[in-house]
Amino acid sequence: MIYKLEKKDYQKIRGLLTPEQKNDLTLNAIINGTNRGTIYVDNVEHPQTALIDVTGVISIFIGDATNDKFINPLREFIDNQLKIDTYESCGGTYFLALVPDETWEKVVEKTISHREYETDYEYYYQFNREKFNALKSSYKPLPDGYTIKKINAEVMSNDPDEVIFDVLGEFWYSVDDFFRQGFGYCVMKGDRIISACLSCCVNEKDHEMSVETYDEEEMNKGLATLVCTAYLEHCIENEITPHWSTLETNAESNQLGKKLGFEFESKCKTLEFEF
């Protein structure tokens, strides 16, 4: 049987992390209780295997991939409990798993073999400050009628569509948590938030970036580039290390990351299907 771990007990799985995973931004953000996520284990007292579900984003497997107490019920768990939890937590309808090695890859592929699933790779990028500073002069200027503002209580209180409130709810337990540990910038047209770049995952001075333009008619104007620029300049001024990751098949995101001075560092295989 697979059990949901209480948030106060998340630290119990820290011993399952490999040397490479011990510095992983996402895993630390969830285990430390900074960002939203749910941890499922084989044993709540002495876990040997775990699934870390990053709310609305991705599921990561860690620990013993040969543990029958976790592996045997995994298919039923994914098809039933995880499906329900994913929808209730964020309205999600997809299972996207990050498999850290070949052993886990075989296990997960066998577990979801009754599904039509797709494979991809999560790409991880490292920020090159010098490259970013060299590229900035080539960016399009902000169009007339648009402004870039730091996300604060005033911006959120004047957001009639509650765009930022909804986005923060995907990653953070509360808006106060975001203001305390993260930050972000947005492009505004009048009182409407058109695009935003914000911290979606935080572990001390390491911040994962999330950027989105919310109005299709406003795309391809360079707004995402400019709002990310404001975010990155804040990182530089405050000695924060920004992180960029995206799926290999997300061509626009990969292109934007490179345009901002990020350089490819590594990749990890993913498996995905729709519930």
mmCIF file of C-alpha atoms in Angstrom:
data_model
loop_
_atom_site.group_PDB
_atom_site.id
_atom_site.type_symbol
_atom_site.label_atom_id
_atom_site.label_comp_id
_atom_site.label_asym_id
_atom_site.label_seq_id
_atom_site.Cartn_x
_atom_site.Cartn_y
_atom_site.Cartn_z
ATOM 1 C CA MET A 1 0.000 0.000 0.000
ATOM 2 C CA ILE A 2 1.095 3.576 -0.690
ATOM 3 C CA TYR A 3 0.550 6.250 1.943
ATOM 4 C CA LYS A 4 0.406 10.039 1.904
ATOM 5 C CA LEU A 5 3.042 11.520 4.179
ATOM 6 C CA GLU A 6 2.114 14.362 6.516
ATOM 7 C CA LYS A 7 3.837 17.637 5.696
ATOM 8 C CA LYS A 8 5.517 17.681 9.129
ATOM 9 C CA ASP A 9 7.160 14.354 8.238
ATOM 10 C CA TYR A 10 8.526 15.291 4.819
ATOM 11 C CA GLN A 11 12.073 15.342 6.187
ATOM 12 C CA LYS A 12 11.862 11.567 6.657
ATOM 13 C CA ILE A 13 12.581 10.985 2.972
ATOM 14 C CA ARG A 14 15.725 13.119 2.878
ATOM 15 C CA GLY A 15 17.865 10.028 3.471
ATOM 16 C CA LEU A 16 16.533 8.507 0.224
ATOM 17 C CA LEU A 17 18.074 11.220 -1.935
ATOM 18 C CA THR A 18 21.077 10.325 -4.052
ATOM 19 C CA PRO A 19 24.154 12.595 -3.865
ATOM 20 C CA GLU A 20 22.948 14.346 -7.035
ATOM 21 C CA GLN A 21 19.407 14.803 -5.681
ATOM 22 C CA LYS A 22 20.529 16.296 -2.369
ATOM 23 C CA ASN A 23 21.121 19.635 -4.098
ATOM 24 C CA ASP A 24 18.034 19.451 -6.309
ATOM 25 C CA LEU A 25 16.092 22.719 -6.053
ATOM 26 C CA THR A 26 12.626 21.231 -6.540
ATOM 27 C CA LEU A 27 13.066 18.314 -4.156
ATOM 28 C CA ASN A 28 14.423 20.555 -1.400
ATOM 29 C CA ALA A 29 11.637 23.108 -1.895
ATOM 30 C CA ILE A 30 8.994 20.409 -1.403
ATOM 31 C CA ILE A 31 10.728 18.559 1.440
ATOM 32 C CA ASN A 32 11.334 21.820 3.313
ATOM 33 C CA GLY A 33 7.659 22.723 2.944
ATOM 34 C CA THR A 34 8.403 25.905 1.008
ATOM 35 C CA ASN A 35 6.406 25.077 -2.121
ATOM 36 C CA ARG A 36 3.305 23.006 -2.697
ATOM 37 C CA GLY A 37 3.760 19.298 -3.168
ATOM 38 C CA THR A 38 2.640 15.929 -1.856
ATOM 39 C CA ILE A 39 4.853 13.031 -0.869
ATOM 40 C CA TYR A 40 3.707 9.406 -1.067
ATOM 41 C CA VAL A 41 5.675 6.580 0.568
ATOM 42 C CA ASP A 42 5.660 2.858 1.246
ATOM 43 C CA ASN A 43 5.951 3.323 5.021
ATOM 44 C CA VAL A 44 5.174 6.514 6.947
ATOM 45 C CA GLU A 45 7.619 5.709 9.754
ATOM 46 C CA HIS A 46 10.584 4.382 7.797
ATOM 47 C CA PRO A 47 10.095 5.102 4.082
ATOM 48 C CA GLN A 48 12.296 3.309 1.594
ATOM 49 C CA THR A 49 10.651 4.550 -1.604
ATOM 50 C CA ALA A 50 8.772 7.738 -2.412
ATOM 51 C CA LEU A 51 6.942 9.665 -5.082
ATOM 52 C CA ILE A 52 7.194 13.446 -4.759
ATOM 53 C CA ASP A 53 4.320 15.073 -6.608
ATOM 54 C CA VAL A 54 5.102 18.708 -7.411
ATOM 55 C CA THR A 55 1.573 20.127 -7.505
ATOM 56 C CA GLY A 56 0.408 20.620 -11.069
ATOM 57 C CA VAL A 57 3.868 20.124 -12.546
ATOM 58 C CA ILE A 58 5.631 16.767 -12.290
ATOM 59 C CA SER A 59 6.059 13.598 -10.226
ATOM 60 C CA ILE A 60 9.538 12.492 -9.148
ATOM 61 C CA PHE A 61 10.478 8.990 -7.955
ATOM 62 C CA ILE A 62 13.235 8.463 -5.390
ATOM 63 C CA GLY A 63 14.547 5.635 -3.246
ATOM 64 C CA ASP A 64 14.477 1.861 -3.769
ATOM 65 C CA ALA A 65 13.047 1.038 -7.199
ATOM 66 C CA THR A 66 12.909 -2.686 -6.327
ATOM 67 C CA ASN A 67 10.695 -2.224 -3.267
ATOM 68 C CA ASP A 68 7.662 -4.451 -3.932
ATOM 69 C CA LYS A 69 5.660 -2.806 -1.151
ATOM 70 C CA PHE A 70 5.682 0.366 -3.248
ATOM 71 C CA ILE A 71 5.967 -0.989 -6.806
ATOM 72 C CA ASN A 72 3.209 -3.640 -6.689
ATOM 73 C CA PRO A 73 0.364 -1.213 -5.830
ATOM 74 C CA LEU A 74 1.799 1.633 -7.939
ATOM 75 C CA ARG A 75 -0.382 1.132 -11.034
ATOM 76 C CA GLU A 76 -3.623 1.138 -9.075
ATOM 77 C CA PHE A 77 -2.416 4.078 -6.989
ATOM 78 C CA ILE A 78 -1.625 6.205 -10.059
ATOM 79 C CA ASP A 79 -4.866 5.324 -11.842
ATOM 80 C CA ASN A 80 -7.035 6.049 -8.812
ATOM 81 C CA GLN A 81 -5.665 7.985 -5.821
ATOM 82 C CA LEU A 82 -3.093 10.105 -7.656
ATOM 83 C CA LYS A 83 -5.596 10.903 -10.393
ATOM 84 C CA ILE A 84 -8.089 12.151 -7.789
ATOM 85 C CA ASP A 85 -5.473 14.057 -5.777
ATOM 86 C CA THR A 86 -4.059 15.712 -8.907
ATOM 87 C CA TYR A 87 -7.461 16.967 -10.017
ATOM 88 C CA GLU A 88 -8.512 18.131 -6.548
ATOM 89 C CA SER A 89 -5.229 19.946 -5.847
ATOM 90 C CA CYS A 90 -4.954 21.900 -9.089
ATOM 91 C CA GLY A 91 -7.439 20.640 -11.662
ATOM 92 C CA GLY A 92 -4.688 18.617 -13.326
ATOM 93 C CA THR A 93 -5.564 15.834 -15.753
ATOM 94 C CA TYR A 94 -2.083 14.583 -16.685
ATOM 95 C CA PHE A 95 0.505 12.281 -15.143
ATOM 96 C CA LEU A 96 4.024 13.463 -15.931
ATOM 97 C CA ALA A 97 6.797 11.468 -14.296
ATOM 98 C CA LEU A 98 10.487 12.267 -14.057
ATOM 99 C CA VAL A 99 12.520 9.052 -14.010
ATOM 100 C CA PRO A 100 15.978 9.618 -12.466
ATOM 101 C CA ASP A 101 17.708 6.531 -13.881
ATOM 102 C CA GLU A 102 17.266 3.455 -16.085
ATOM 103 C CA THR A 103 16.015 1.292 -13.212
ATOM 104 C CA TRP A 104 13.186 3.680 -12.420
ATOM 105 C CA GLU A 105 12.501 4.119 -16.125
ATOM 106 C CA LYS A 106 11.843 0.393 -16.548
ATOM 107 C CA VAL A 107 9.683 0.293 -13.424
ATOM 108 C CA VAL A 108 7.492 3.213 -14.459
ATOM 109 C CA GLU A 109 7.227 2.055 -18.074
ATOM 110 C CA LYS A 110 5.987 -1.342 -16.887
ATOM 111 C CA THR A 111 3.600 0.315 -14.414
ATOM 112 C CA ILE A 112 1.934 2.468 -17.085
ATOM 113 C CA SER A 113 2.262 -0.048 -19.950
ATOM 114 C CA HIS A 114 -1.548 -0.239 -20.211
ATOM 115 C CA ARG A 115 -1.586 3.468 -21.101
ATOM 116 C CA GLU A 116 -0.680 5.316 -24.265
ATOM 117 C CA TYR A 117 2.134 7.455 -22.957
ATOM 118 C CA GLU A 118 4.640 9.829 -24.498
ATOM 119 C CA THR A 119 8.321 10.218 -23.703
ATOM 120 C CA ASP A 120 10.203 13.492 -23.471
ATOM 121 C CA TYR A 121 13.125 15.028 -21.604
ATOM 122 C CA GLU A 122 13.223 17.712 -18.958
ATOM 123 C CA TYR A 123 16.034 20.117 -19.864
ATOM 124 C CA TYR A 124 17.920 21.928 -17.098
ATOM 125 C CA TYR A 125 19.729 25.189 -17.766
ATOM 126 C CA GLN A 126 22.385 27.157 -15.907
ATOM 127 C CA PHE A 127 22.395 30.950 -15.893
ATOM 128 C CA ASN A 128 25.327 32.732 -17.551
ATOM 129 C CA ARG A 129 25.307 36.268 -16.187
ATOM 130 C CA GLU A 130 27.858 37.588 -18.692
ATOM 131 C CA LYS A 131 25.918 36.211 -21.644
ATOM 132 C CA PHE A 132 22.681 37.735 -20.309
ATOM 133 C CA ASN A 133 24.293 41.157 -19.948
ATOM 134 C CA ALA A 134 25.652 40.913 -23.494
ATOM 135 C CA LEU A 135 22.275 39.914 -24.961
ATOM 136 C CA LYS A 136 20.130 42.549 -23.215
ATOM 137 C CA SER A 137 20.854 45.273 -25.751
ATOM 138 C CA SER A 138 19.239 43.177 -28.504
ATOM 139 C CA TYR A 139 15.837 42.909 -26.805
ATOM 140 C CA LYS A 140 12.833 44.775 -28.184
ATOM 141 C CA PRO A 141 11.881 47.864 -26.137
ATOM 142 C CA LEU A 142 8.695 47.815 -24.072
ATOM 143 C CA PRO A 143 5.813 48.974 -26.322
ATOM 144 C CA ASP A 144 4.019 52.230 -25.519
ATOM 145 C CA GLY A 145 1.185 51.830 -23.042
ATOM 146 C CA TYR A 146 2.829 48.963 -21.154
ATOM 147 C CA THR A 147 4.620 49.040 -17.793
ATOM 148 C CA ILE A 148 6.658 46.537 -15.785
ATOM 149 C CA LYS A 149 5.981 46.383 -12.057
ATOM 150 C CA LYS A 150 7.213 44.255 -9.209
ATOM 151 C CA ILE A 151 4.459 41.993 -7.920
ATOM 152 C CA ASN A 152 3.314 43.288 -4.527
ATOM 153 C CA ALA A 153 0.127 43.596 -2.503
ATOM 154 C CA GLU A 154 -0.936 46.701 -4.423
ATOM 155 C CA VAL A 155 -0.555 45.017 -7.807
ATOM 156 C CA MET A 156 -2.518 42.006 -6.624
ATOM 157 C CA SER A 157 -5.291 44.098 -5.074
ATOM 158 C CA ASN A 158 -5.719 45.908 -8.404
ATOM 159 C CA ASP A 159 -5.792 42.696 -10.430
ATOM 160 C CA PRO A 160 -9.491 42.338 -11.375
ATOM 161 C CA ASP A 161 -8.963 38.966 -13.053
ATOM 162 C CA GLU A 162 -6.942 37.614 -10.083
ATOM 163 C CA VAL A 163 -4.410 36.278 -12.573
ATOM 164 C CA ILE A 164 -1.436 36.382 -10.219
ATOM 165 C CA PHE A 165 -3.450 35.064 -7.286
ATOM 166 C CA ASP A 166 -4.380 31.979 -9.328
ATOM 167 C CA VAL A 167 -0.822 31.447 -10.558
ATOM 168 C CA LEU A 168 0.664 31.723 -7.073
ATOM 169 C CA GLY A 169 -1.901 29.208 -5.839
ATOM 170 C CA GLU A 170 -0.381 26.609 -8.156
ATOM 171 C CA PHE A 171 3.037 26.808 -6.502
ATOM 172 C CA TRP A 172 2.699 28.346 -3.043
ATOM 173 C CA TYR A 173 0.751 27.464 0.089
ATOM 174 C CA SER A 174 -0.178 31.134 0.497
ATOM 175 C CA VAL A 175 0.422 34.569 -0.999
ATOM 176 C CA ASP A 176 2.228 35.556 2.201
ATOM 177 C CA ASP A 177 4.655 32.660 1.695
ATOM 178 C CA PHE A 178 5.390 33.963 -1.785
ATOM 179 C CA PHE A 179 6.060 37.506 -0.576
ATOM 180 C CA ARG A 180 8.263 36.146 2.206
ATOM 181 C CA GLN A 181 10.393 33.807 0.113
ATOM 182 C CA GLY A 182 9.844 34.556 -3.551
ATOM 183 C CA PHE A 183 9.313 37.525 -5.851
ATOM 184 C CA GLY A 184 8.165 38.362 -9.334
ATOM 185 C CA TYR A 185 7.504 41.006 -11.965
ATOM 186 C CA CYS A 186 4.618 41.572 -14.345
ATOM 187 C CA VAL A 187 3.858 43.469 -17.537
ATOM 188 C CA MET A 188 0.730 45.580 -17.230
ATOM 189 C CA LYS A 189 -1.458 47.275 -19.795
ATOM 190 C CA GLY A 190 -3.630 49.633 -17.810
ATOM 191 C CA ASP A 191 -4.834 47.583 -14.839
ATOM 192 C CA ARG A 192 -4.550 44.276 -16.707
ATOM 193 C CA ILE A 193 -1.671 41.891 -16.087
ATOM 194 C CA ILE A 194 -0.517 40.679 -19.483
ATOM 195 C CA SER A 195 2.592 38.674 -18.629
ATOM 196 C CA ALA A 196 4.462 37.669 -15.472
ATOM 197 C CA CYS A 197 7.700 36.072 -14.348
ATOM 198 C CA LEU A 198 7.901 34.829 -10.770
ATOM 199 C CA SER A 199 9.594 32.404 -8.400
ATOM 200 C CA CYS A 200 7.728 29.104 -8.568
ATOM 201 C CA CYS A 201 10.156 27.033 -6.520
ATOM 202 C CA VAL A 202 12.613 28.280 -3.901
ATOM 203 C CA ASN A 203 15.388 26.774 -1.825
ATOM 204 C CA GLU A 204 17.352 29.483 -0.019
ATOM 205 C CA LYS A 205 19.104 31.543 -2.733
ATOM 206 C CA ASP A 206 18.075 29.222 -5.585
ATOM 207 C CA HIS A 207 14.893 30.230 -7.437
ATOM 208 C CA GLU A 208 13.146 28.417 -10.275
ATOM 209 C CA MET A 209 11.511 30.808 -12.751
ATOM 210 C CA SER A 210 8.009 30.553 -14.180
ATOM 211 C CA VAL A 211 6.966 32.879 -16.995
ATOM 212 C CA GLU A 212 3.738 33.148 -18.926
ATOM 213 C CA THR A 213 1.889 35.570 -21.170
ATOM 214 C CA TYR A 214 -1.820 35.273 -20.424
ATOM 215 C CA ASP A 215 -3.324 36.921 -23.506
ATOM 216 C CA GLU A 216 -2.673 35.265 -26.881
ATOM 217 C CA GLU A 217 -3.104 38.592 -28.663
ATOM 218 C CA GLU A 218 -0.172 39.973 -26.656
ATOM 219 C CA MET A 219 2.267 37.233 -27.622
ATOM 220 C CA ASN A 220 5.284 37.721 -29.875
ATOM 221 C CA LYS A 221 5.819 41.284 -28.653
ATOM 222 C CA GLY A 222 8.861 40.459 -26.541
ATOM 223 C CA LEU A 223 6.921 40.922 -23.283
ATOM 224 C CA ALA A 224 8.049 37.609 -21.741
ATOM 225 C CA THR A 225 11.667 38.491 -22.500
ATOM 226 C CA LEU A 226 11.360 41.892 -20.843
ATOM 227 C CA VAL A 227 9.562 40.691 -17.712
ATOM 228 C CA CYS A 228 12.176 37.935 -17.330
ATOM 229 C CA THR A 229 14.870 40.575 -17.717
ATOM 230 C CA ALA A 230 13.456 42.499 -14.755
ATOM 231 C CA TYR A 231 13.374 39.254 -12.761
ATOM 232 C CA LEU A 232 16.973 38.354 -13.647
ATOM 233 C CA GLU A 233 18.274 41.820 -12.843
ATOM 234 C CA HIS A 234 16.673 41.495 -9.405
ATOM 235 C CA CYS A 235 18.442 38.125 -9.024
ATOM 236 C CA ILE A 236 21.796 39.660 -9.892
ATOM 237 C CA GLU A 237 21.312 42.585 -7.501
ATOM 238 C CA ASN A 238 20.310 40.260 -4.643
ATOM 239 C CA GLU A 239 22.788 37.419 -5.310
ATOM 240 C CA ILE A 240 19.994 34.977 -6.163
ATOM 241 C CA THR A 241 20.719 32.082 -8.524
ATOM 242 C CA PRO A 242 17.931 31.761 -11.132
ATOM 243 C CA HIS A 243 17.077 28.351 -12.588
ATOM 244 C CA TRP A 244 15.390 27.471 -15.867
ATOM 245 C CA SER A 245 13.972 24.090 -16.805
ATOM 246 C CA THR A 246 11.551 23.010 -19.489
ATOM 247 C CA LEU A 247 10.584 20.031 -21.616
ATOM 248 C CA GLU A 248 12.675 19.356 -24.698
ATOM 249 C CA THR A 249 9.569 19.596 -26.883
ATOM 250 C CA ASN A 250 8.712 23.074 -25.579
ATOM 251 C CA ALA A 251 10.598 24.893 -28.323
ATOM 252 C CA GLU A 252 9.466 28.388 -27.298
ATOM 253 C CA SER A 253 10.579 27.928 -23.691
ATOM 254 C CA ASN A 254 13.972 26.535 -24.720
ATOM 255 C CA GLN A 255 14.452 29.413 -27.133
ATOM 256 C CA LEU A 256 13.504 32.012 -24.509
ATOM 257 C CA GLY A 257 15.846 30.495 -21.932
ATOM 258 C CA LYS A 258 18.791 30.674 -24.340
ATOM 259 C CA LYS A 259 17.828 34.233 -25.296
ATOM 260 C CA LEU A 260 18.088 35.153 -21.595
ATOM 261 C CA GLY A 261 21.596 33.760 -21.231
ATOM 262 C CA PHE A 262 20.811 30.283 -19.928
ATOM 263 C CA GLU A 263 23.001 27.413 -21.074
ATOM 264 C CA PHE A 264 22.012 23.751 -21.294
ATOM 265 C CA GLU A 265 23.375 21.731 -18.376
ATOM 266 C CA SER A 266 21.636 18.327 -18.245
ATOM 267 C CA LYS A 267 18.463 16.421 -19.045
ATOM 268 C CA CYS A 268 16.249 13.740 -17.498
ATOM 269 C CA LYS A 269 13.708 11.484 -19.195
ATOM 270 C CA THR A 270 9.973 11.973 -18.632
ATOM 271 C CA LEU A 271 6.914 9.800 -19.246
ATOM 272 C CA GLU A 272 3.483 11.349 -19.663
ATOM 273 C CA PHE A 273 -0.148 10.384 -20.264
ATOM 274 C CA GLU A 274 -3.569 11.939 -19.807
ATOM 275 C CA PHE A 275 -5.743 10.394 -17.101
#
